[in-house]
Short mmCIF file of C-alpha atoms in Angstrom, two decimals:
data_model
loop_
_atom_site.label_atom_id
_atom_site.label_comp_id
_atom_site.label_asym_id
_atom_site.label_seq_id
_atom_site.Cartn_x
_atom_site.Cartn_y
_atom_site.Cartn_z
CA MET A 1 -58.70 -126.35 87.73
CA ARG A 2 -59.35 -128.95 85.10
CA LEU A 3 -56.11 -128.10 83.41
CA MET A 4 -54.18 -128.64 86.57
CA SER A 5 -55.75 -131.98 87.29
CA GLU A 6 -55.11 -133.30 83.78
CA PRO A 7 -52.17 -135.68 83.57
CA VAL A 8 -49.15 -134.21 81.86
CA LYS A 9 -48.91 -135.59 78.34
CA ALA A 10 -45.72 -137.29 77.33
CA SER A 11 -45.32 -135.00 74.28
CA SER A 12 -45.15 -131.85 76.41
CA SER A 13 -42.41 -133.14 78.69
CA PRO A 14 -39.12 -131.21 78.27
CA THR A 15 -36.68 -132.91 75.96
CA PHE A 16 -33.07 -132.98 77.14
CA ARG A 17 -30.53 -132.23 74.52
CA ARG A 18 -26.90 -131.51 75.11
CA ARG A 19 -25.52 -128.79 72.93
CA SER A 20 -22.00 -127.52 72.43
CA ASP A 21 -20.33 -124.12 72.30
CA THR A 22 -17.43 -125.56 70.31
CA PRO A 23 -18.70 -124.40 66.86
CA PHE A 24 -18.98 -120.86 68.22
CA PHE A 25 -15.37 -120.81 69.35
CA LEU A 26 -14.20 -122.53 66.15
CA VAL A 27 -15.85 -119.98 63.87
CA MET A 28 -14.99 -116.87 65.92
CA GLY A 29 -11.50 -118.11 66.72
CA GLY A 30 -10.88 -119.22 63.13
CA ILE A 31 -11.77 -115.85 61.65
CA SER A 32 -9.78 -113.99 64.31
CA ALA A 33 -6.78 -116.28 63.83
CA CYS A 34 -6.51 -115.34 60.12
CA PHE A 35 -5.51 -111.78 61.03
CA ILE A 36 -3.26 -112.74 63.94
CA ILE A 37 -1.46 -115.31 61.77
CA LEU A 38 -0.99 -112.72 59.01
CA ILE A 39 0.77 -110.34 61.42
CA VAL A 40 2.91 -113.10 62.95
CA LEU A 41 3.88 -114.34 59.47
CA LEU A 42 4.84 -110.82 58.37
CA LEU A 43 7.15 -110.41 61.36
CA ALA A 44 8.51 -113.95 61.06
CA ALA A 45 9.32 -113.42 57.37
CA ASP A 46 11.34 -110.29 58.22
CA VAL A 47 13.23 -112.12 60.94
CA VAL A 48 13.95 -115.14 58.73
CA PHE A 49 15.03 -112.96 55.81
CA THR A 50 17.69 -111.09 57.74
CA SER A 51 20.59 -112.46 59.74
CA PRO A 52 22.06 -111.03 62.94
CA SER A 53 25.16 -109.96 61.03
CA ASP A 54 23.06 -108.09 58.45
CA PHE A 55 21.24 -106.44 61.28
CA ILE A 56 24.44 -105.36 63.03
CA ASP A 57 26.04 -104.21 59.75
CA ALA A 58 23.02 -102.08 58.99
CA LEU A 59 22.99 -100.54 62.46
CA ARG A 60 26.70 -99.69 62.16
CA LYS A 61 26.14 -97.48 59.12
CA PRO A 62 26.56 -93.83 60.18
CA GLU A 63 23.61 -92.80 57.96
CA ILE A 64 21.32 -95.25 59.74
CA GLN A 65 22.61 -94.22 63.15
CA ALA A 66 21.93 -90.59 62.28
CA ALA A 67 18.44 -91.54 61.06
CA PHE A 68 17.83 -93.44 64.31
CA ARG A 69 18.84 -90.42 66.38
CA LEU A 70 16.70 -88.05 64.32
CA THR A 71 13.75 -90.46 64.51
CA ILE A 72 13.90 -90.66 68.31
CA LEU A 73 14.27 -86.90 68.68
CA SER A 74 11.70 -85.86 66.08
CA CYS A 75 9.10 -88.40 67.24
CA SER A 76 9.56 -87.27 70.85
CA ALA A 77 9.28 -83.59 69.88
CA ALA A 78 6.17 -84.29 67.78
CA ALA A 79 4.61 -86.33 70.59
CA VAL A 80 5.24 -83.68 73.26
CA LEU A 81 3.92 -80.91 70.98
CA SER A 82 0.88 -83.06 70.20
CA LEU A 83 0.13 -83.50 73.90
CA TRP A 84 0.40 -79.76 74.52
CA VAL A 85 -2.13 -79.07 71.77
CA ALA A 86 -4.36 -82.12 72.27
CA THR A 87 -4.99 -81.58 76.00
CA PRO A 88 -6.73 -78.18 75.72
CA LEU A 89 -8.40 -79.02 72.40
CA GLY A 90 -9.65 -82.40 73.63
CA TYR A 91 -10.97 -80.73 76.80
CA LEU A 92 -12.81 -77.99 74.90
CA LEU A 93 -14.38 -80.52 72.50
CA SER A 94 -15.39 -82.77 75.39
CA ARG A 95 -16.81 -80.14 77.76
CA TYR A 96 -18.34 -77.35 75.71
CA ARG A 97 -21.05 -76.96 73.09
CA PHE A 98 -19.95 -73.90 71.13
CA PRO A 99 -20.95 -72.57 67.70
CA GLY A 100 -18.92 -74.28 64.99
CA ARG A 101 -17.99 -77.18 67.25
CA TRP A 102 -18.95 -79.72 64.56
CA LEU A 103 -16.63 -77.91 62.14
CA VAL A 104 -13.70 -78.02 64.58
CA ASP A 105 -14.47 -81.68 65.25
CA THR A 106 -14.37 -82.44 61.52
CA LEU A 107 -11.23 -80.36 60.86
CA VAL A 108 -9.33 -82.25 63.57
CA ASP A 109 -9.93 -85.50 61.68
CA ILE A 110 -8.71 -84.19 58.32
CA PRO A 111 -5.03 -85.11 58.85
CA ILE A 112 -6.21 -88.66 59.66
CA VAL A 113 -8.19 -89.12 56.45
CA LEU A 114 -5.99 -87.06 54.12
CA PRO A 115 -3.66 -89.12 51.88
CA PRO A 116 -0.17 -88.66 53.40
CA LEU A 117 1.41 -87.32 50.21
CA VAL A 118 -1.37 -84.72 49.93
CA LEU A 119 -0.66 -83.60 53.49
CA GLY A 120 3.04 -83.22 52.70
CA LEU A 121 2.26 -81.32 49.52
CA SER A 122 -0.15 -79.05 51.39
CA LEU A 123 2.54 -78.24 53.98
CA LEU A 124 5.02 -77.48 51.20
CA ILE A 125 2.54 -75.19 49.45
CA LEU A 126 1.59 -73.43 52.70
CA PHE A 127 5.20 -72.55 53.41
CA HIS A 128 5.94 -71.37 49.88
CA LEU A 129 2.69 -69.66 48.92
CA PRO A 130 3.38 -66.00 48.08
CA ILE A 131 0.85 -63.72 49.83
CA PHE A 132 1.24 -60.20 48.39
CA GLY A 133 4.94 -60.85 47.97
CA TRP A 134 5.34 -62.34 51.49
CA GLU A 135 6.24 -65.98 51.91
CA LEU A 136 6.21 -67.91 55.19
CA GLU A 137 9.32 -69.96 54.47
CA ALA A 138 11.31 -66.94 53.27
CA TRP A 139 10.26 -64.98 56.35
CA LEU A 140 11.21 -67.82 58.70
CA ARG A 141 14.54 -68.29 56.94
CA ASP A 142 15.58 -64.65 56.50
CA SER A 143 13.97 -62.81 59.39
CA VAL A 144 13.71 -65.46 62.11
CA GLY A 145 16.75 -67.48 61.05
CA PHE A 146 14.81 -70.73 61.34
CA PRO A 147 14.41 -72.41 57.92
CA VAL A 148 11.85 -75.20 57.95
CA THR A 149 11.37 -76.80 54.53
CA TYR A 150 13.87 -79.60 53.79
CA GLN A 151 15.33 -79.19 57.31
CA TRP A 152 14.70 -81.14 60.52
CA PRO A 153 11.86 -78.85 61.69
CA ALA A 154 9.93 -79.97 58.60
CA VAL A 155 10.26 -83.56 59.82
CA VAL A 156 8.79 -82.64 63.20
CA LEU A 157 6.00 -80.54 61.69
CA ALA A 158 5.03 -83.29 59.22
CA GLN A 159 4.95 -85.85 62.04
CA PHE A 160 3.09 -83.47 64.35
CA SER A 161 0.34 -82.75 61.79
CA VAL A 162 -0.83 -86.36 61.81
CA ALA A 163 0.20 -87.40 65.33
CA CYS A 164 -1.66 -84.50 66.93
CA ALA A 165 -4.97 -85.51 65.32
CA PHE A 166 -4.71 -88.91 66.99
CA ALA A 167 -3.69 -87.36 70.29
CA VAL A 168 -6.71 -85.04 70.20
CA ARG A 169 -9.03 -88.03 69.72
CA THR A 170 -7.45 -89.80 72.70
CA MET A 171 -7.62 -86.77 74.96
CA ARG A 172 -11.21 -86.09 74.00
CA VAL A 173 -12.25 -89.63 74.94
CA THR A 174 -10.22 -89.29 78.15
CA PHE A 175 -12.10 -86.16 79.22
CA ASP A 176 -15.44 -87.66 78.06
CA GLN A 177 -14.86 -90.42 80.61
CA ILE A 178 -14.12 -87.99 83.47
CA ASP A 179 -17.25 -86.81 85.29
CA PRO A 180 -17.55 -83.02 84.80
CA ARG A 181 -19.54 -82.72 88.07
CA ALA A 182 -16.37 -82.72 90.16
CA GLU A 183 -15.15 -79.69 88.17
CA ASP A 184 -18.54 -78.00 88.73
CA VAL A 185 -18.29 -78.51 92.48
CA ALA A 186 -14.69 -77.27 92.44
CA ARG A 187 -15.99 -74.09 90.81
CA THR A 188 -18.50 -73.57 93.64
CA LEU A 189 -15.61 -74.01 96.11
CA GLY A 190 -13.77 -71.06 94.60
CA CYS A 191 -12.08 -72.34 91.43
CA THR A 192 -12.19 -70.50 88.14
CA ARG A 193 -12.69 -72.76 85.13
CA GLY A 194 -8.92 -72.69 84.64
CA GLN A 195 -8.23 -73.78 88.21
CA ALA A 196 -10.88 -76.53 88.01
CA PHE A 197 -9.20 -77.80 84.83
CA MET A 198 -5.69 -77.73 86.31
CA GLN A 199 -6.52 -79.05 89.79
CA ILE A 200 -9.39 -81.48 89.19
CA ALA A 201 -9.58 -82.57 85.53
CA LEU A 202 -5.86 -82.83 84.67
CA PRO A 203 -4.84 -85.02 87.64
CA GLN A 204 -7.55 -87.49 86.59
CA ALA A 205 -6.39 -87.46 82.97
CA TRP A 206 -2.76 -88.56 83.43
CA ARG A 207 -3.36 -92.04 82.05
CA GLY A 208 -5.00 -90.61 78.94
CA MET A 209 -2.17 -88.11 78.57
CA ILE A 210 0.41 -90.88 78.56
CA ALA A 211 -1.71 -92.87 76.09
CA ALA A 212 -2.05 -89.81 73.82
CA THR A 213 1.70 -89.18 73.92
CA THR A 214 2.44 -92.81 73.12
CA ILE A 215 -0.05 -92.94 70.25
CA ALA A 216 1.34 -89.68 68.87
CA TRP A 217 4.88 -91.08 69.14
CA ALA A 218 3.92 -94.28 67.34
CA ARG A 219 2.13 -92.39 64.55
CA ALA A 220 5.15 -90.11 64.14
CA LEU A 221 7.40 -93.17 63.85
CA GLY A 222 5.38 -94.52 60.94
CA GLU A 223 5.14 -91.19 59.14
CA PHE A 224 6.69 -91.30 55.65
CA GLY A 225 4.80 -89.57 52.81
CA PRO A 226 4.59 -86.04 54.24
CA ILE A 227 8.24 -86.20 55.40
CA LEU A 228 9.41 -87.24 51.95
CA VAL A 229 7.58 -84.34 50.29
CA PHE A 230 8.05 -81.61 52.91
CA ALA A 231 11.43 -82.47 54.45
CA GLY A 232 13.02 -84.46 51.62
CA ALA A 233 15.21 -87.49 52.21
CA THR A 234 18.69 -86.03 52.56
CA ARG A 235 20.99 -88.54 54.20
CA MET A 236 22.42 -87.44 57.55
CA ARG A 237 20.07 -84.43 57.59
CA THR A 238 16.36 -85.15 57.18
CA GLU A 239 16.48 -88.92 57.01
CA VAL A 240 14.34 -90.77 59.54
CA LEU A 241 14.04 -94.55 59.78
CA SER A 242 10.95 -94.75 57.57
CA THR A 243 12.81 -92.86 54.84
CA THR A 244 15.85 -95.08 55.45
CA VAL A 245 13.79 -98.12 54.48
CA PHE A 246 12.76 -96.34 51.29
CA LEU A 247 16.29 -95.12 50.47
CA GLU A 248 17.92 -98.52 51.14
CA LEU A 249 15.28 -100.22 48.99
CA SER A 250 15.81 -97.72 46.18
CA ILE A 251 19.53 -98.54 46.01
CA GLY A 252 18.87 -102.28 46.14
CA GLN A 253 20.01 -102.80 49.74
CA LEU A 254 17.18 -105.13 50.68
CA ASN A 255 19.03 -106.56 53.70
CA ALA A 256 19.58 -103.15 55.23
CA ALA A 257 15.98 -102.17 54.51
CA VAL A 258 14.69 -105.25 56.30
CA ALA A 259 17.09 -104.74 59.22
CA VAL A 260 15.86 -101.18 59.71
CA SER A 261 12.27 -102.39 59.37
CA LEU A 262 12.88 -104.86 62.20
CA LEU A 263 14.37 -102.09 64.30
CA MET A 264 11.19 -100.07 63.74
CA VAL A 265 9.06 -103.10 64.62
CA ALA A 266 10.98 -103.42 67.89
CA MET A 267 10.47 -99.71 68.65
CA ALA A 268 6.75 -100.00 67.86
CA VAL A 269 6.39 -103.07 70.07
CA VAL A 270 8.02 -101.26 72.98
CA VAL A 271 5.64 -98.33 72.52
CA LEU A 272 2.62 -100.65 72.27
CA LEU A 273 3.67 -102.47 75.43
CA ILE A 274 3.97 -99.19 77.33
CA LEU A 275 0.51 -98.25 76.06
CA ARG A 276 -0.95 -101.59 77.10
CA VAL A 277 0.56 -101.48 80.57
CA LEU A 278 -0.60 -97.91 81.21
CA GLY A 279 -3.99 -98.40 79.58
CA THR A 280 -5.06 -101.40 81.59
CA GLY A 281 -3.10 -100.96 84.80
CA LEU A 282 -0.01 -102.86 85.80
CA ASN A 283 -1.86 -105.94 87.02
CA ALA A 284 -4.03 -106.54 83.98
CA MET B 1 -29.73 -64.73 103.49
CA ILE B 2 -30.82 -66.29 100.20
CA GLU B 3 -33.16 -64.26 98.03
CA LEU B 4 -34.61 -65.19 94.64
CA ASP B 5 -36.34 -62.27 92.98
CA HIS B 6 -38.60 -63.33 90.07
CA VAL B 7 -36.03 -65.78 88.77
CA SER B 8 -36.68 -67.59 85.47
CA ILE B 9 -34.65 -70.60 84.39
CA HIS B 10 -34.82 -72.64 81.22
CA ALA B 11 -33.34 -76.10 81.51
CA GLY B 12 -33.85 -78.62 78.73
CA GLU B 13 -37.43 -79.82 78.66
CA PHE B 14 -38.85 -77.63 81.38
CA SER B 15 -38.67 -74.09 82.51
CA LEU B 16 -39.36 -72.25 85.74
CA SER B 17 -40.45 -68.66 85.76
CA GLY B 18 -41.08 -65.97 88.30
CA ILE B 19 -39.60 -67.91 91.21
CA CYS B 20 -39.48 -65.83 94.40
CA MET B 21 -37.99 -67.09 97.66
CA GLN B 22 -36.47 -65.68 100.80
CA VAL B 23 -34.49 -67.61 103.38
CA PRO B 24 -33.48 -65.26 106.22
CA ARG B 25 -29.93 -65.37 107.55
CA GLY B 26 -29.29 -68.38 109.77
CA HIS B 27 -32.51 -70.15 108.79
CA TYR B 28 -32.69 -73.77 107.69
CA ALA B 29 -35.09 -74.02 104.75
CA VAL B 30 -36.28 -77.25 103.19
CA LEU B 31 -37.41 -77.37 99.57
CA MET B 32 -39.74 -80.22 98.68
CA GLY B 33 -41.51 -81.34 95.53
CA ARG B 34 -41.82 -84.28 93.17
CA THR B 35 -38.85 -85.58 91.17
CA GLY B 36 -38.02 -83.74 87.95
CA ARG B 37 -39.77 -80.51 88.90
CA GLY B 38 -36.62 -78.39 88.99
CA LYS B 39 -35.47 -78.42 92.61
CA THR B 40 -31.89 -79.24 91.61
CA THR B 41 -32.11 -76.60 88.87
CA ILE B 42 -32.94 -73.96 91.48
CA LEU B 43 -29.95 -74.99 93.62
CA GLU B 44 -27.64 -74.96 90.59
CA SER B 45 -28.83 -71.48 89.69
CA ILE B 46 -28.20 -70.20 93.20
CA CYS B 47 -24.63 -71.50 93.22
CA GLY B 48 -24.01 -70.24 89.69
CA LEU B 49 -23.66 -73.49 87.76
CA ARG B 50 -26.77 -72.69 85.72
CA LYS B 51 -27.57 -69.36 84.11
CA VAL B 52 -30.89 -67.69 84.85
CA THR B 53 -32.76 -66.08 81.98
CA SER B 54 -34.21 -63.29 84.09
CA GLY B 55 -34.57 -62.15 87.69
CA ARG B 56 -32.00 -61.65 90.44
CA ILE B 57 -30.27 -63.88 92.97
CA LEU B 58 -29.08 -62.17 96.15
CA ILE B 59 -26.80 -63.61 98.82
CA ASP B 60 -26.75 -61.55 102.02
CA GLY B 61 -28.21 -58.67 100.07
CA VAL B 62 -25.58 -58.72 97.30
CA ASP B 63 -26.80 -59.32 93.74
CA VAL B 64 -24.65 -62.25 92.56
CA THR B 65 -26.77 -63.15 89.49
CA SER B 66 -23.91 -62.65 87.04
CA TRP B 67 -21.07 -63.71 89.34
CA LEU B 68 -18.88 -66.77 88.76
CA PRO B 69 -19.76 -69.74 91.04
CA GLY B 70 -16.38 -69.45 92.79
CA ASP B 71 -17.01 -65.86 93.82
CA ARG B 72 -20.40 -66.48 95.50
CA GLN B 73 -19.13 -68.09 98.74
CA ILE B 74 -21.75 -70.85 98.61
CA GLY B 75 -21.15 -74.36 99.93
CA TYR B 76 -22.81 -76.90 97.63
CA VAL B 77 -23.35 -80.61 98.27
CA PRO B 78 -24.75 -82.11 95.05
CA GLN B 79 -26.83 -85.27 95.05
CA ASP B 80 -24.05 -87.24 93.33
CA LEU B 81 -21.52 -85.73 95.82
CA ALA B 82 -18.91 -85.45 93.03
CA LEU B 83 -15.93 -86.04 95.31
CA PHE B 84 -12.50 -85.52 93.75
CA PRO B 85 -11.10 -88.98 92.86
CA THR B 86 -7.44 -87.97 93.06
CA LEU B 87 -7.58 -86.30 96.49
CA THR B 88 -7.58 -87.67 100.02
CA VAL B 89 -10.27 -86.81 102.57
CA ALA B 90 -7.98 -84.24 104.22
CA GLN B 91 -7.22 -82.66 100.83
CA HIS B 92 -10.98 -82.34 100.24
CA LEU B 93 -11.36 -80.37 103.46
CA ALA B 94 -8.34 -78.23 102.61
CA PHE B 95 -9.26 -77.62 98.94
CA ALA B 96 -11.32 -74.42 99.27
CA LEU B 97 -8.95 -72.99 101.92
CA ARG B 98 -5.88 -73.54 99.74
CA LEU B 99 -7.66 -71.73 96.89
CA ARG B 100 -8.15 -68.84 99.30
CA LYS B 101 -4.43 -68.98 100.17
CA ARG B 102 -5.01 -69.39 103.90
CA PRO B 103 -1.91 -70.14 106.00
CA GLN B 104 -1.10 -73.83 106.49
CA SER B 105 -1.60 -73.65 110.27
CA GLU B 106 -5.14 -72.33 109.81
CA ILE B 107 -5.87 -75.04 107.22
CA ASP B 108 -4.61 -77.79 109.53
CA GLU B 109 -6.66 -76.46 112.39
CA ARG B 110 -9.81 -76.26 110.27
CA ILE B 111 -9.29 -79.82 108.95
CA SER B 112 -9.04 -81.29 112.44
CA GLN B 113 -11.99 -79.22 113.67
CA LEU B 114 -14.22 -80.30 110.75
CA ALA B 115 -13.09 -83.91 110.92
CA ASP B 116 -13.95 -83.91 114.60
CA VAL B 117 -17.46 -82.48 114.09
CA LEU B 118 -18.14 -84.82 111.16
CA GLY B 119 -16.60 -87.88 112.79
CA ILE B 120 -14.18 -88.58 109.94
CA THR B 121 -10.84 -88.11 111.72
CA PRO B 122 -9.73 -91.74 111.11
CA LEU B 123 -10.45 -91.29 107.36
CA LEU B 124 -8.34 -88.17 106.78
CA GLY B 125 -5.48 -89.93 104.97
CA ARG B 126 -7.74 -92.11 102.82
CA LYS B 127 -8.60 -91.71 99.14
CA VAL B 128 -12.33 -91.26 98.56
CA ASP B 129 -12.99 -94.29 96.33
CA ALA B 130 -13.13 -96.72 99.26
CA LEU B 131 -15.49 -94.70 101.45
CA SER B 132 -19.01 -95.86 102.33
CA GLY B 133 -22.09 -93.82 101.39
CA GLY B 134 -22.35 -92.16 104.79
CA GLU B 135 -18.62 -91.41 104.94
CA SER B 136 -18.67 -89.89 101.43
CA GLN B 137 -21.62 -87.77 102.46
CA ARG B 138 -19.73 -86.42 105.48
CA VAL B 139 -16.68 -85.62 103.34
CA ALA B 140 -18.84 -83.75 100.81
CA LEU B 141 -20.49 -81.83 103.66
CA GLY B 142 -17.10 -81.02 105.20
CA ARG B 143 -15.75 -79.86 101.85
CA ALA B 144 -18.74 -77.51 101.43
CA LEU B 145 -18.47 -76.13 105.00
CA SER B 146 -14.67 -75.82 105.07
CA PHE B 147 -14.46 -72.19 103.93
CA ARG B 148 -17.28 -71.02 106.25
CA PRO B 149 -19.65 -70.19 103.40
CA ALA B 150 -22.45 -67.65 103.75
CA VAL B 151 -24.92 -70.19 102.41
CA LEU B 152 -25.10 -73.99 102.30
CA LEU B 153 -27.04 -75.82 99.58
CA LEU B 154 -27.83 -79.53 100.09
CA ASP B 155 -29.33 -81.57 97.26
CA GLU B 156 -31.06 -84.67 98.68
CA PRO B 157 -28.03 -85.37 100.82
CA LEU B 158 -29.51 -88.35 102.64
CA SER B 159 -31.49 -90.12 99.93
CA ALA B 160 -28.91 -92.82 99.26
CA LEU B 161 -28.26 -93.71 102.92
CA ASP B 162 -29.63 -96.54 105.02
CA GLU B 163 -32.01 -95.85 107.89
CA SER B 164 -29.52 -95.76 110.75
CA THR B 165 -26.95 -93.69 108.84
CA ARG B 166 -29.72 -91.29 107.91
CA THR B 167 -30.67 -90.79 111.55
CA GLU B 168 -27.01 -90.14 112.38
CA MET B 169 -26.83 -87.60 109.57
CA HIS B 170 -29.99 -85.86 110.86
CA GLU B 171 -28.20 -85.38 114.15
CA LEU B 172 -25.09 -84.17 112.36
CA LEU B 173 -27.01 -81.67 110.23
CA LYS B 174 -28.78 -80.38 113.34
CA ARG B 175 -25.40 -79.96 115.03
CA VAL B 176 -24.03 -78.11 111.98
CA LYS B 177 -27.10 -75.87 111.98
CA GLU B 178 -26.66 -75.03 115.65
CA THR B 179 -22.89 -74.58 115.69
CA THR B 180 -22.35 -72.75 112.39
CA GLY B 181 -25.65 -70.94 111.95
CA VAL B 182 -25.10 -71.09 108.19
CA THR B 183 -28.13 -70.20 106.05
CA THR B 184 -29.17 -73.52 104.52
CA LEU B 185 -31.40 -74.62 101.67
CA HIS B 186 -31.96 -78.38 101.75
CA VAL B 187 -33.76 -80.25 98.94
CA THR B 188 -35.51 -83.46 100.00
CA HIS B 189 -38.48 -85.76 99.42
CA SER B 190 -38.65 -86.77 103.04
CA ASN B 191 -41.25 -85.27 105.37
CA GLU B 192 -39.31 -86.69 108.28
CA GLU B 193 -36.20 -84.74 107.32
CA ALA B 194 -38.26 -81.59 106.96
CA GLU B 195 -39.81 -82.07 110.40
CA VAL B 196 -36.48 -82.71 112.09
CA LEU B 197 -34.52 -79.91 110.43
CA ALA B 198 -36.65 -77.20 108.87
CA ASP B 199 -37.29 -73.71 110.18
CA GLN B 200 -39.06 -73.00 106.95
CA ARG B 201 -40.58 -75.15 104.18
CA PHE B 202 -41.04 -74.52 100.48
CA GLU B 203 -42.85 -76.69 97.99
CA LEU B 204 -42.24 -76.69 94.24
CA ASN B 205 -45.14 -78.02 92.19
CA ASP B 206 -46.00 -77.44 88.54
CA GLY B 207 -43.40 -74.70 88.30
CA VAL B 208 -44.87 -72.77 91.25
CA LEU B 209 -42.91 -72.30 94.47
CA ARG B 210 -45.03 -71.96 97.60
CA VAL B 211 -44.28 -71.56 101.26
CA ALA B 212 -45.63 -74.72 102.85
#
């Protein structure tokens, strides 16, 4: 009671002090801006370096047109294949605890961490490794009539190997975010696990499936090392846009190389925009 | 009829063993007990979502212990309802019937009949994300009853509802009990619910199931 009746001392009265959030935004914004500016400068330098006429000249070259066509087709094939594999694999990794799951989980990431040239070399060795006199590439070429190495299928396979790993990650996160209880209840209503997957899980995963396809497509677009080793860089045959940049550079055609680079930037931006729109909804 | 014959279940941190229970055909049984004692685990085992380590589960005299959940003909309303986010209310009611490849005319008839009993006819075309708690509850109940199951399992179906909605749902559950005569096992904390609905009461405490 005494405490309450004592007069409040001047020293204990709250001191008013106005503070500012400006330093916070300056520091955070400043650090963030460094990276953003770097990217903008990179793109701006490419644009400034080339001229519209260089760009058009480069795009008129039949070799580059062929590379553009092969890039679109091979990236699309790799992305669709990746989705086909990533959807079941991502679902299994998300829903089930099975023996060796950690091993599968680790193996899926190997194409992501492997140096690209090593991946290409590994593909080359796999297809040409003699096993008791039998060789995969020779069998595909002679018996199936479908040669792979240094042909367009090698391009798709090299792109798929890396793109699929990213697609699996995306699909796994997608299914992690979908409540498995609805699938459980569907099973009590008469679904098998397969029907619950097809009728309940998949319709909820469409956004993730589009994201996985887009990510796979974008990764395939940037693929270079494994393609160079496993598919070669034969003009008009196994040349994709990333190899075009390398080939044009190697013959001193810097203008053409930059023009093709800009074309790839434009393609990547389109893909990123699609991803952003689908990932956050049309209104965001 | 639901029959558990010395059923043992291991689930994470706790285990139940030697559970015996009989709910005669057409009876409405209420299972009570404190939270975290395994009531939901028992329901999940009956409908096949959780494996039992020993013992037998019989539905209408048939041993379904090793059957897939979808083959047991059990209607299950889980506590979290787990409605299907991509389907409309009508599609929920039709889901189990479509799986059973019933003719469209029969499905349509069943949807309107269920919607009428449950009072959700105006909601049939709606997606489930905008439904209120009571409406969602009715849809989940309708989905579980749609295929005229032999047994209905309800896991604290009314715990998340406000007082007046709960009273409405009591009436609804009583009506379902009288009109369908489905053998029901209803998990709840509420004595009031047990008094209103139960023909038979069980209590689960310290891993022991007793007839109360």
